[in-house]
Coordinates of C-alpha atoms (C1' of nucleotides) in Angstrom, one line a residue:
Chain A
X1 CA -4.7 -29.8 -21.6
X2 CA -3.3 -26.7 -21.8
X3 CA 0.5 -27.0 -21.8
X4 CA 1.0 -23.3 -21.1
X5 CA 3.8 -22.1 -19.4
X6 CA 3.3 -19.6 -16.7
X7 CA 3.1 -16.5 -18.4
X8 CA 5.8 -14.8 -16.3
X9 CA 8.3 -17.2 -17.8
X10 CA 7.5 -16.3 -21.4
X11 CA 10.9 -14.7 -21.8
X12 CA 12.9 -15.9 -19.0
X13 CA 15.6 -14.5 -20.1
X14 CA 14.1 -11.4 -21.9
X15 CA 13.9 -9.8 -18.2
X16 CA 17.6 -9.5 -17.9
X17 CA 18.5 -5.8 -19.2
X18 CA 22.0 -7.4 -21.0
X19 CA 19.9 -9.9 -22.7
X20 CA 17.7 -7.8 -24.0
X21 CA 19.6 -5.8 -25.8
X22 CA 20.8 -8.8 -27.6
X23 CA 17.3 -10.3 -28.5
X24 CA 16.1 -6.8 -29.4
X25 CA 18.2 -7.2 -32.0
X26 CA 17.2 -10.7 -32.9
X27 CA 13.1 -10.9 -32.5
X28 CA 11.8 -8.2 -33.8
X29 CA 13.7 -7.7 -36.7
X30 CA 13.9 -11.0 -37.9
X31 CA 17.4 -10.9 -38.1
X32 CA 17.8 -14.3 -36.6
X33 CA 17.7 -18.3 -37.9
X34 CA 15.4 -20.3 -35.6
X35 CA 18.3 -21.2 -33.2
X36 CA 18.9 -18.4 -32.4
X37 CA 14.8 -17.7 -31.8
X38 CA 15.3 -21.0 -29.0
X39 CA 17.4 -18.7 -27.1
X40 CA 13.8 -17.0 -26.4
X41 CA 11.2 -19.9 -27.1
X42 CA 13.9 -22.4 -25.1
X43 CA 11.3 -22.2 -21.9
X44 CA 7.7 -22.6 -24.1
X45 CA 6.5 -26.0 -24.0
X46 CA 6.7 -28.1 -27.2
X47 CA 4.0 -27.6 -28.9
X48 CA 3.1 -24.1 -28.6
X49 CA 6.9 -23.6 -29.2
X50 CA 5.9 -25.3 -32.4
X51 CA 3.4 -23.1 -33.4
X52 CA 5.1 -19.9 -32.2
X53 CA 8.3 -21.1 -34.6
X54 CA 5.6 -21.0 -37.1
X55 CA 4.1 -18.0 -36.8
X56 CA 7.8 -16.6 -36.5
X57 CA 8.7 -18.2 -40.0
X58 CA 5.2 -17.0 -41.4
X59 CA 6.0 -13.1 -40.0
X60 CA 7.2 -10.9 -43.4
X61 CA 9.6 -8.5 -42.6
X62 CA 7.8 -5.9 -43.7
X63 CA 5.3 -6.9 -41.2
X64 CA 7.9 -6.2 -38.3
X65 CA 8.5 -3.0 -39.4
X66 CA 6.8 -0.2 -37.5
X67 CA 3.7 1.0 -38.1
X68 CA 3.7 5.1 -37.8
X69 CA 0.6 6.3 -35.7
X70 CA -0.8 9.1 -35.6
X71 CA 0.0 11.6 -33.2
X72 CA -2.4 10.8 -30.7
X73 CA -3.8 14.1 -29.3
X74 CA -3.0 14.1 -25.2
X75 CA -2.9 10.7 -24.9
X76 CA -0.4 10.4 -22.0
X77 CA 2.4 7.6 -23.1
X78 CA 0.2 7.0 -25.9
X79 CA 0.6 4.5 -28.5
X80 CA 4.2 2.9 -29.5
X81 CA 5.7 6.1 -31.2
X82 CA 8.2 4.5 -32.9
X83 CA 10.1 1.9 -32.5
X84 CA 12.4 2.0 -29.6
X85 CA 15.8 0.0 -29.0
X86 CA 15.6 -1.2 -25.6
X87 CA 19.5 -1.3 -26.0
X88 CA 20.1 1.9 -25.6
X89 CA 19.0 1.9 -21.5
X90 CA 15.8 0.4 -21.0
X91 CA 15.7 1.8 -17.8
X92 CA 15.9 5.3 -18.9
X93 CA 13.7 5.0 -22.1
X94 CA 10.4 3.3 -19.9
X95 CA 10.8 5.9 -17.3
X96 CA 11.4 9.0 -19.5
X97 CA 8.3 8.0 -22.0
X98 CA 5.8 7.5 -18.8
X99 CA 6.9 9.9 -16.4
X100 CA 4.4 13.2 -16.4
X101 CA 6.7 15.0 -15.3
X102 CA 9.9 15.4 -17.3
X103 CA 11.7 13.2 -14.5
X104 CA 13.8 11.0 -15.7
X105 CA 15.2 8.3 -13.4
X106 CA 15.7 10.2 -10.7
X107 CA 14.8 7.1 -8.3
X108 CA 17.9 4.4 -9.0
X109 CA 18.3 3.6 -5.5
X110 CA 15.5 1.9 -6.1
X111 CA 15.4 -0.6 -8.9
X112 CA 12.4 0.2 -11.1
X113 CA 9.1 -2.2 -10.3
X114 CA 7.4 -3.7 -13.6
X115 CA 7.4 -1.1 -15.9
X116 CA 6.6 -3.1 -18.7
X117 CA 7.4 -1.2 -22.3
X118 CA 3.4 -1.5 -23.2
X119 CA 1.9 -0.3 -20.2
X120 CA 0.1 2.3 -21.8
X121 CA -2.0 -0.4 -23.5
X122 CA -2.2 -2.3 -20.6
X123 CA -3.6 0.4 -19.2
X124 CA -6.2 0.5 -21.6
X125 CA -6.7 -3.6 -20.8
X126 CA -7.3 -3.0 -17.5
X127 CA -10.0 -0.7 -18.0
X128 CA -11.8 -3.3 -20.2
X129 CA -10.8 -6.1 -17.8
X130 CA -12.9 -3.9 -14.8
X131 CA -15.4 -3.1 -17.0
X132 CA -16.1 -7.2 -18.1
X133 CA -16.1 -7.8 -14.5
X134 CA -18.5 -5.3 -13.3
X135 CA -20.9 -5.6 -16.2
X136 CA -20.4 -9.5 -17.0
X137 CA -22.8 -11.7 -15.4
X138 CA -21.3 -14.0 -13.5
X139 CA -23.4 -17.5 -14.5
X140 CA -23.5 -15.8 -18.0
X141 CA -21.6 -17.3 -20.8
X142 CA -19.3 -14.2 -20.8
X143 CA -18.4 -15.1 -16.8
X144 CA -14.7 -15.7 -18.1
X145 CA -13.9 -12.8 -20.2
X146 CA -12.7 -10.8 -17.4
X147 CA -10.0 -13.7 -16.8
X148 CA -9.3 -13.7 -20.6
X149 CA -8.4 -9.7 -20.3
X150 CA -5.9 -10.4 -17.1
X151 CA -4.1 -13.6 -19.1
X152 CA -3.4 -11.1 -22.2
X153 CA -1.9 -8.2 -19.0
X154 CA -0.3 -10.6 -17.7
X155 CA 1.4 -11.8 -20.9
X156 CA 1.9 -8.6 -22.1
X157 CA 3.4 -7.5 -18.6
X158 CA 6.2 -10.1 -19.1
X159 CA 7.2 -8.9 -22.7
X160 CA 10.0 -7.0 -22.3
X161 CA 9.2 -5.3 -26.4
X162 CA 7.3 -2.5 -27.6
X163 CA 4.9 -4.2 -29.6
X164 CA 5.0 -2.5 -32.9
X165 CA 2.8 -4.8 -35.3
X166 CA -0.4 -7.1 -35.1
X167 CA 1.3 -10.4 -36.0
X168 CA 4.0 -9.4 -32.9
X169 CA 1.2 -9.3 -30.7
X170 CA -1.2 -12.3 -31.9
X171 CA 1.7 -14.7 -31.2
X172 CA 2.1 -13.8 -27.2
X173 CA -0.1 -16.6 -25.4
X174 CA -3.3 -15.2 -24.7
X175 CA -3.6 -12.3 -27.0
X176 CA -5.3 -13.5 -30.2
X177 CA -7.6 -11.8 -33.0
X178 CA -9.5 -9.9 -30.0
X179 CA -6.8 -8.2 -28.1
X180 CA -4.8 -7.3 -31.4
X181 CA -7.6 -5.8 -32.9
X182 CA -7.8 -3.5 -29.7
X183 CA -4.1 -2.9 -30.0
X184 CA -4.1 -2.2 -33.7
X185 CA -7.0 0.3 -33.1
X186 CA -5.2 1.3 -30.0
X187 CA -2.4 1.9 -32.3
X188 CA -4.6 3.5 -35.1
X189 CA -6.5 6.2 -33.1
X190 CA -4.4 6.7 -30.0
X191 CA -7.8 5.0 -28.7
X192 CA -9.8 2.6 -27.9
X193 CA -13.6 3.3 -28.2
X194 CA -15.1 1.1 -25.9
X195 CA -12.6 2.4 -22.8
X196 CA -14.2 6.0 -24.3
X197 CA -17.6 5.0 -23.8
X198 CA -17.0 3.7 -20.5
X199 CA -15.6 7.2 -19.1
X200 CA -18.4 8.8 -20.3
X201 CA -20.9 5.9 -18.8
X202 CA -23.0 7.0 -15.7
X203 CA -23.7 3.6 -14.1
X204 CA -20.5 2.2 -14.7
X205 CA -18.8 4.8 -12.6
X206 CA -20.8 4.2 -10.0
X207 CA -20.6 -0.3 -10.0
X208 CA -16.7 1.1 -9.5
X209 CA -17.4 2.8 -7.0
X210 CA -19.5 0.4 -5.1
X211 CA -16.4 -2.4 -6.1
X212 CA -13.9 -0.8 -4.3
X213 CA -15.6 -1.3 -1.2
X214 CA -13.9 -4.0 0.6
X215 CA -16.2 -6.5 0.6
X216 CA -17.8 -5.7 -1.7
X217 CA -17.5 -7.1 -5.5
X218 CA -19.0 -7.3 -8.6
X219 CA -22.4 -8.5 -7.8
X220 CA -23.1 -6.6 -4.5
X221 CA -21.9 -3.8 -6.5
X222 CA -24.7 -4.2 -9.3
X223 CA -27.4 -5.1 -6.3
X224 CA -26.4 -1.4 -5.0
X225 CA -27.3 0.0 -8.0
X226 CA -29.9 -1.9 -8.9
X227 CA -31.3 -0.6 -5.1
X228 CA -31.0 3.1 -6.8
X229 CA -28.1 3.7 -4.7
X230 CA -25.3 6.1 -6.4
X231 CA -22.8 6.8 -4.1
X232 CA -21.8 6.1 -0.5
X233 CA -23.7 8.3 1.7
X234 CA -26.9 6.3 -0.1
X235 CA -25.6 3.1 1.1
X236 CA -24.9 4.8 4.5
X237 CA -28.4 6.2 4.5
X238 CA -30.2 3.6 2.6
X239 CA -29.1 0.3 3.4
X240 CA -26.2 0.3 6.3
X241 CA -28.3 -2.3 8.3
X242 CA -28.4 -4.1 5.5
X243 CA -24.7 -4.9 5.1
X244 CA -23.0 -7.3 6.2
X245 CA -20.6 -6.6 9.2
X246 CA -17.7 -6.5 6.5
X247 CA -18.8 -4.3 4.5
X248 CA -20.2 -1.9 6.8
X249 CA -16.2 -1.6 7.8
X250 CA -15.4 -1.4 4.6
X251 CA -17.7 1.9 4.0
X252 CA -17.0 3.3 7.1
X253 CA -13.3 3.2 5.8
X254 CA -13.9 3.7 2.1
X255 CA -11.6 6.3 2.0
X256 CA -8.9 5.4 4.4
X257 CA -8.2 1.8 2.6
X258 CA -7.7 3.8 -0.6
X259 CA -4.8 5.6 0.7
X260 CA -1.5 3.4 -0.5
X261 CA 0.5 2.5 2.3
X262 CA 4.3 3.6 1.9
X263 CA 6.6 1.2 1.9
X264 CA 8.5 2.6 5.3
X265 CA 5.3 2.2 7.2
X266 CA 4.8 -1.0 5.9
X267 CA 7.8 -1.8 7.2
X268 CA 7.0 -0.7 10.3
X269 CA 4.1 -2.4 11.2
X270 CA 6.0 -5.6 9.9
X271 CA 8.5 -5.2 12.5
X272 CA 5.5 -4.2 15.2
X273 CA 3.9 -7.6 14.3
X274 CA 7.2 -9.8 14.5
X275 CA 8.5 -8.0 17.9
X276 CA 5.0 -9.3 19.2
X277 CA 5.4 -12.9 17.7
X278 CA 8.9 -13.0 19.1
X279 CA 7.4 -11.7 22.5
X280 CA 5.2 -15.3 22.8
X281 CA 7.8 -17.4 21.4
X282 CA 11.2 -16.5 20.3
X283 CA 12.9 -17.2 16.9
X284 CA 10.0 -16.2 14.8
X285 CA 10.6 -15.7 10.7
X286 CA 8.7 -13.4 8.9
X287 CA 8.8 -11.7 5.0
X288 CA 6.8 -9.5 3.7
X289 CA 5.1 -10.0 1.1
X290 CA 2.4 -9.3 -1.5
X291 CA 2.6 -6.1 -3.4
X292 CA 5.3 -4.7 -1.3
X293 CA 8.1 -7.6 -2.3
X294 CA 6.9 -7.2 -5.7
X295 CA 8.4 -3.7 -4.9
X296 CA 5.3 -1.9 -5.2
X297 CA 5.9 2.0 -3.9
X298 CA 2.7 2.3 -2.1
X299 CA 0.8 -0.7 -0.8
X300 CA -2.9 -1.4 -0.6
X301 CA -2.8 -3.4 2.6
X302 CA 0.2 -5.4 4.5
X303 CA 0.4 -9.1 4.0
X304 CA 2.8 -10.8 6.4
X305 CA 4.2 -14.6 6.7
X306 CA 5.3 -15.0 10.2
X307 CA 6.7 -19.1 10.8
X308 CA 8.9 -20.5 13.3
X309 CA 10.9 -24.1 12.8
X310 CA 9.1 -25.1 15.9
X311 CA 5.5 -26.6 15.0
X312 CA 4.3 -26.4 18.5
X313 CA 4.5 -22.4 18.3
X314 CA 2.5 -21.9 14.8
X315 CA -0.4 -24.2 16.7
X316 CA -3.3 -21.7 17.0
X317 CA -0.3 -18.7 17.1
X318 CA -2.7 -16.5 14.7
X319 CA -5.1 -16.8 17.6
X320 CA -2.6 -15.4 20.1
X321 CA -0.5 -13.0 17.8
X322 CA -4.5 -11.2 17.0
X323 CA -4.8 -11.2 21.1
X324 CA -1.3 -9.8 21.7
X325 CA -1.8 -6.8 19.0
X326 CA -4.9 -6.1 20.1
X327 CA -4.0 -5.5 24.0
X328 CA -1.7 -2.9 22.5
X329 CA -4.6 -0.9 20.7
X330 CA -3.3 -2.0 17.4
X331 CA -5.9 -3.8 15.9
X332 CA -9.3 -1.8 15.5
X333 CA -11.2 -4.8 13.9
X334 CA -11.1 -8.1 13.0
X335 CA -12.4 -8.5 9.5
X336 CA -11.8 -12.3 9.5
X337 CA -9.8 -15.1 11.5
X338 CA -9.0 -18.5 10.1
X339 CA -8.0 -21.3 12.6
X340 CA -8.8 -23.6 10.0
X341 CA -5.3 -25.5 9.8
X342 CA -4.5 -25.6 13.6
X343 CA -7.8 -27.3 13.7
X344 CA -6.3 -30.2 11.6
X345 CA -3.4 -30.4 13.7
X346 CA -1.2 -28.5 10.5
X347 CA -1.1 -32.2 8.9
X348 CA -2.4 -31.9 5.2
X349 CA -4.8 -35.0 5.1
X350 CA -3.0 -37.7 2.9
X351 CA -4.2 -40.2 0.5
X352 CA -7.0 -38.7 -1.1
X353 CA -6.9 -38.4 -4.4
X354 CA -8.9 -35.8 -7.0
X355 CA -12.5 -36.7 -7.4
X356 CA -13.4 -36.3 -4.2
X357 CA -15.7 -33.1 -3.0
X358 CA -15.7 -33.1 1.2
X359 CA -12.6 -34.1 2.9
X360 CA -10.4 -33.3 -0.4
X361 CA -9.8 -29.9 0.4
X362 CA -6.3 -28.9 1.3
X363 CA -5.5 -27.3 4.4
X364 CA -6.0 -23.9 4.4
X365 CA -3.7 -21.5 6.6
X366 CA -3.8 -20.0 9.8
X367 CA -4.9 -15.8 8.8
X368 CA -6.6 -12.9 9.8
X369 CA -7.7 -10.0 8.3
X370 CA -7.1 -7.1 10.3
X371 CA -7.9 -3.6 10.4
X372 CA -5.1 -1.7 11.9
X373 CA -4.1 2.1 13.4
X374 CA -1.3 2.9 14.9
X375 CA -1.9 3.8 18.7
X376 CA 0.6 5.9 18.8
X377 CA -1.4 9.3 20.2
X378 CA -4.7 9.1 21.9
X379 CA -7.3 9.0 18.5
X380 CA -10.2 10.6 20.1
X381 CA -8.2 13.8 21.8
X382 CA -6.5 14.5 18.4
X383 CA -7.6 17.8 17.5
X384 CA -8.6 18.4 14.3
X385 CA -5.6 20.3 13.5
X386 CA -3.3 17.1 14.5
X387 CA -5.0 15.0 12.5
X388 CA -4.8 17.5 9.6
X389 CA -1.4 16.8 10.1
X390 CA -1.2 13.0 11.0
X391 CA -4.2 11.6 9.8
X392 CA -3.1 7.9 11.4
X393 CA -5.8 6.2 8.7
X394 CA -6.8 3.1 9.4
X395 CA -4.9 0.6 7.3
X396 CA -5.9 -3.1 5.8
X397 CA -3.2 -5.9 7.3
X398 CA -3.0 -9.8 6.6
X399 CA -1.0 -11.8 9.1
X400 CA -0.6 -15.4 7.5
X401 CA 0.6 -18.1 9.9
X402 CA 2.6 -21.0 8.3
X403 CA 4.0 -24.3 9.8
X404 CA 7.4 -24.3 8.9
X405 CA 7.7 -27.6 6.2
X406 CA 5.5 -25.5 4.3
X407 CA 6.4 -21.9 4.6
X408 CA 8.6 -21.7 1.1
X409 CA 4.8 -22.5 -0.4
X410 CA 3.2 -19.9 1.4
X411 CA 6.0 -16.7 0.9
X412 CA 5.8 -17.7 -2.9
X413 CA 1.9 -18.0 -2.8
X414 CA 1.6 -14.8 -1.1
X415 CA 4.2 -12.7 -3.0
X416 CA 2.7 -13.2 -6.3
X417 CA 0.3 -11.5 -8.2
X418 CA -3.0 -13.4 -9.1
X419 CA -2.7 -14.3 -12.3
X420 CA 0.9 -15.7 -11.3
X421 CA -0.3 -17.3 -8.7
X422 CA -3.0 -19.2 -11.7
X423 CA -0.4 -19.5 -13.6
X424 CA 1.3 -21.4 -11.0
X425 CA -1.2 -23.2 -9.8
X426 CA -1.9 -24.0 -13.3
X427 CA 1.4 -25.2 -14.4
X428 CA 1.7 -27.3 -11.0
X429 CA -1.3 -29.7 -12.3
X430 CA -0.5 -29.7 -15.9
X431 CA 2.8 -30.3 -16.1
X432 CA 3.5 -31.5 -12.6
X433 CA 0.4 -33.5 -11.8
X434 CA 0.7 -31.4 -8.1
X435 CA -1.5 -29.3 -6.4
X436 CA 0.4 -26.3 -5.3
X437 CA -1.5 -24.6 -2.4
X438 CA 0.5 -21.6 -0.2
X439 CA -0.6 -24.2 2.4
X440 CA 1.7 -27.1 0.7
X441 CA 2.0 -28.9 -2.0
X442 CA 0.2 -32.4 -2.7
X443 CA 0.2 -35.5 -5.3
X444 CA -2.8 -35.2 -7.5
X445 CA -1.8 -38.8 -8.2
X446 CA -2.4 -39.9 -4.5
X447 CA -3.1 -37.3 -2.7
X448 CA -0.1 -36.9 -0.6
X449 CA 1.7 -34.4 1.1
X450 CA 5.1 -33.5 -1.0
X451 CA 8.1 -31.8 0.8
X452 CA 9.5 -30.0 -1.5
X453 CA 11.6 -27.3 0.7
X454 CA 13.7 -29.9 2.3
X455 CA 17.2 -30.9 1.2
X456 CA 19.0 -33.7 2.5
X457 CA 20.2 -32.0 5.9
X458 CA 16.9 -30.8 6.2
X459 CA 14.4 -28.4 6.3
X460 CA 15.1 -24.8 5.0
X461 CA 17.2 -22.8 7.3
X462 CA 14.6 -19.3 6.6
X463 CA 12.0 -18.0 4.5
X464 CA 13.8 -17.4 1.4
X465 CA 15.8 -20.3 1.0
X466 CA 12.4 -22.5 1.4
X467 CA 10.9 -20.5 -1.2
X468 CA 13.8 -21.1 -3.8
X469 CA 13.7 -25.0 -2.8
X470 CA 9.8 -24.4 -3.8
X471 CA 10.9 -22.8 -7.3
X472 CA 14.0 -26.0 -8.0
X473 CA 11.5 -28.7 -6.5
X474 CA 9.1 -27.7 -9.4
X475 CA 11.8 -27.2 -11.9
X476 CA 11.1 -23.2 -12.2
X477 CA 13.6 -20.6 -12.8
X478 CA 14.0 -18.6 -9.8
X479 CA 12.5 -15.4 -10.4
X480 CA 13.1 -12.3 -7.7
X481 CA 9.6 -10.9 -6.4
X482 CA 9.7 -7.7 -8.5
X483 CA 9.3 -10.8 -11.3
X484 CA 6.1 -11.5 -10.8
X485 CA 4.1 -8.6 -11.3
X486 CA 1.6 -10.3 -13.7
X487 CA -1.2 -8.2 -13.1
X488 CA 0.5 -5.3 -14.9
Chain B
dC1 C1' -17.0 -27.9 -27.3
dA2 C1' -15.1 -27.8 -22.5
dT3 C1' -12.0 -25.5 -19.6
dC4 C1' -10.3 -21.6 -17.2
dA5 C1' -7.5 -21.7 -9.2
dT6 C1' -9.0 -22.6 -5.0
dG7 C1' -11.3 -23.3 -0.5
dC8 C1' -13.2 -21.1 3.3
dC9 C1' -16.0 -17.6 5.7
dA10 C1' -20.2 -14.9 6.4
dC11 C1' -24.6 -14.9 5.3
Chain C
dG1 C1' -26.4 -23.0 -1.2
dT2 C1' -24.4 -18.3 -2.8
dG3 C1' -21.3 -14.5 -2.9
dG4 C1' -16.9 -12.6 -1.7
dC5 C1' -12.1 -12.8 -0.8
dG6 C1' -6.9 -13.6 -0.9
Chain D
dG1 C1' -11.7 -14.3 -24.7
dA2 C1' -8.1 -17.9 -25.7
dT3 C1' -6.9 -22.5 -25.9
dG4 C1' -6.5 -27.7 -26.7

DNA sequence: CATCATGCCAC
DNA sequence: GTGGCG
DNA sequence: GATG
C-alpha cells in the first residue's frame, strides 16, 4: 500500500526559516553527499526515500540550474524569475514578489500564513483542480483526477523551494510527468493553456457559479445548467421550489457567505458561543479552529470545538447550546444538527473490526450547522443607510461538540485542511493500522477504542495539550496549525 | 490494474 | 439508494 | 492523475 507520508511532513524540517537557509544551500544545488540529503528525506518512508535518493543521484547539475523564462507579459507573480535564495529572508522575498501592491511586510505582527514560494503555480493548479471537479463526471473513470490535482497543491504547498527545473518537481510525491509538464509550460509561456481556455469558457463560469452555492456541488451545479439556468435569479425564478431547504438558504445568502469573515469577529462570536456553553454548565473548553487556526485573515465560516472534562455535560449539549443561541436571536437557521453520538451514549462501539458495512461506522460527533447574525440592532428597522454602513451579513458557523477522551482528535481533525486531514487519515491506516476519526481513534485490528490523549495521570488537562498527545501517540511531529495549510 | 477518507443527513 | 458536506 |  501506499507508504506515503503525509504530505505536510515532506520537509519537516524545511518549514523552519533557519533551516532553510541551510538546505537551500544543499538540495537544489547538489552541493551535498546523500547524508547530508537524509537531513531532508530523514521523515520519507523507506522506499520512496529510496527512489527519491535515486532520482537525487540521477539529477545533472546542469539540470538544477535555472531555467530563464521568458518575461511573462502581466502575469501577476508569474513564473519562477530566477532563482531565489530563500536565505536571504524568506519572509520578505514571498511577500515582496506576491504583494500587488509594492507592500512589503508591513504585517509582522502577524506571522505570515502559508505562503508557499510556488503559489503562483498553485494558483494555476487550483484552477485546473475546480475545473476537473466541475466538468469530471463523477462515476466516470476521471472521478479522481480532481483528488490527483489537490495531492500535487498540497505537496507543492509544503515545499518550502522555488521549483526551478522539471526533474525538481517530478520527484515531489504526487507531481509526476502530468503536473511537470504543466509547470514546465507554466514556466515556458508564463501560461498555461488549458486555465486560458477555461477563462474564456461560458458554461464553465456559470457550473462555478452554481458550486459556490452552499449546498450545492458539482453535480447539482451541472443539473442547473443542464435546466438552462445561468445565473441566480434563474434559479430563484426557475426552480426555487425545487431546491432543497439547504440550498434555498444557501441562494438566499449567495452573497453574504462569500464575504470572508475577519478574524476579530470570528473571535467574537467564538467567545459569544462559549459565554453561552459556560452559562448551562460551567468549565467549558473551546479552540477555534479550521481556517482561522490555520491563521487564515478572513474566514469562510466559524468552526468551533467546545468540550468539557465532564461527560455528563457534552450529552446532547449541541442540542441545548443551538436552543440557548437561538433565544438570543443569534441563530437565523439551522442548516443541519447532528445528535448522532449522544444517541450512542458517546461510547465508540468496540470490537468490530473492518469488513463490516452497518454497525462499523464510527461515531460521528455532536454538530450543527448554523446560520448566524448578530442581533445586535433590530434587522428589520435598519434603514437602509445603517445597513450601508453595518451590513450585519449573515455568516456560516460550525459548533462541534466533543466528549472530552476524544477532543485532542477532534481540534486536530477540525483545524486541518482536507487534504491533511487524508493525509492523516491516510497515514493512520497504513502505517498505523488505526482509524483516525475527529470522533476518536480505533484499532483496525479489532476494532477498539484507542486513548491516545491520556498520559499516565490522566486525561489532557485542555484542548491543546490533547491535541499534541494525538500528534506523540501517532508518532507525528507536532506541527503548529498555520502547518497544515495543505490545500494551498 | 486497483486504489484513492469518511459517515451521516436530506432527499 | 444518491448526492452533498465537513 | 499518481502510486504500489
Amino acid at each position: 500500500m501506499a507508504l506515503k507520508f503525509p504530505t505536510i511532513y515532506l520537509l519537516p524540517k524545511g518549514l523552519d526559516p533557519g533551516r532553510m537557509s541551510e538546505l537551500e544551500s544543499q538540495i537544489p544545488s547538489l552541493t551535498y553527499d546523500i547524508n547530508e540529503a537524509e537531513v531532508v528525506l530523514g521523515k520519507l518512508s523507506h522506499p520512496q526515500r529510496a527512489k527519491l535518493e535515486l532520482q537525487i543521484r540521477n539529477i545533472a547539475t546542469e539540470d538544477l540550474l535555472p531555467s530563464q523564462p521568458p518575461d511573462s507579459a502581466d502575469v501577476n507573480s508569474g513564473p519562477p524569475a530566477k532563482r531565489r535564495k530563500v536565505s536571504e529572508s524568506a519572509a520578505h522575498d514571498v511577500v515582496s514578489s506576491t504583494a500587488p501592491d509594492g507592500e512589503t511586510a508591513t504585517d509582522v505582527s502577524r506571522p505570515t500564513p502559508a505562503n508557499p514560494p510556488n503559489a503562483a503555480f498553485i494558483e494555476q493548479l487550483k484552477e485546473i483542480r475546480t475545473i476537473r471537479t466541475l466538468t469530471d463526471d463523477k462515476d466516470g473513470e476521471r472521478a479522481y483526477g480532481a483528488r490527483a490535482y489537490s495531492t500535487a497543491i498540497s505537496t507543492l504547498a509544503a515545499y518550502p523551494y522555488r521549483i526551478s527545473c522539471v526533474p525538481e518537481i517530478e520527484r515531489l510525491p504526487g507531481c509526476s510527468t502530468k503536473i511537470a509538464g504543466l509547470w514546465d509550460e507554466w514556466r515556458e509561456n508564463g501560461f498555461i493553456q488549458e486555465v486560458e481556455d477555461a477563462k474564456t469558457d461560458e458554461k464553465l463560469s456559470v457550473l462555478k457559479l452554481f458550486y459556490d452555492i452552499w449546498g450545492v456541488a458539482a453535480t447539482t451545479a451541472r443539473e442547473f445548467y443542464s435546466k438552462g439556468w445561468r445565473d441566480i435569479d434563474d434559479i430563484v425564478e426557475y426552480g426555487w421550489s425545487s431546491l432543497t431547504r439547504v440550498q434555498q438558504i444557501g441562494v438566499k445568502f449567495y452573497d453574504e457567505f462569500k464575504l470572508k469573515i475577519p478574524r476579530a469577529e470570528v473571535e467574537s462570536i467564538g467567545q459569544t458561543i462559549l459565554e453561552h456553553a459556560n452559562k448551562i454548565h460551567e468549565g467549558f473548553h473551546m479552540v477555534i479552529v479550521g481556517g482561522y487556526r490555520r491563521g487564515k485573515n478572513g474566514s469562510g465560516d466559524v468552526d468551533v470545538v467546545l468540550s468539557h472534562p465532564n461527560p455528563d455535560c457534552t450529552l446532547n449539549f449541541v442540542l441545548d447550546i443551538v436552543a440557548s443561541l437561538e433565544d438570543s436571536q443569534y441563530i437565523t437557521h439551522t442548516l443541519t444538527l447532528s445528535t448522532k453520538n449522544s444517541e450512542r451514549g458517546q461510547t465508540p462501539v468496540a470490537w468490530k473490526g473492518e469488513g463490516r458495512k452497518a454497525g462499523t461506522g464510527f461515531d460521528t460527533l455532536d454538530k450543527a450547522l448554523l446560520v448566524w447574525q448578530e442581533p445586535a440592532w433590530d434587522r428589520s428597522s435598519a434603514s437602509a443607510s445603517q445597513k450601508q454602513k453595518n451590513p450585519n451579513p449573515h455568516r456560516r458557523v460550525d459548533i462541534i461538540i466533543s466528549p472530552w477522551r476524544t477532543a485532542g482528535c477532534a481540534v486536530l481533525g477540525w483545524s486541518g485542511a482536507t487534504t491533511f486531514q487524508r493525509d492523516l487519515r491516510r497515514y493512520c491506516k497504513e502505517k498505523k493500522q488505526l482509524k483516525f476519526d475527529s470522533s476518536g481513534i480505533r484499532s483496525r485490528a479489532n476494532g477498539r477504542w484507542v486513548d491516545v490523549e491520556s498520559d499516565p495521570d490522566g486525561p489532557a488537562p485542555d484542548l491543546l495539550t490533547a491535541e499534541k498527545r494525538v500528534f506523540a501517540s501517532l508518532g507525528l511531529e507536532w506541527r503548529p496549525p498555520e502547518e497544515r495549510c495543505t490545500d494551498g
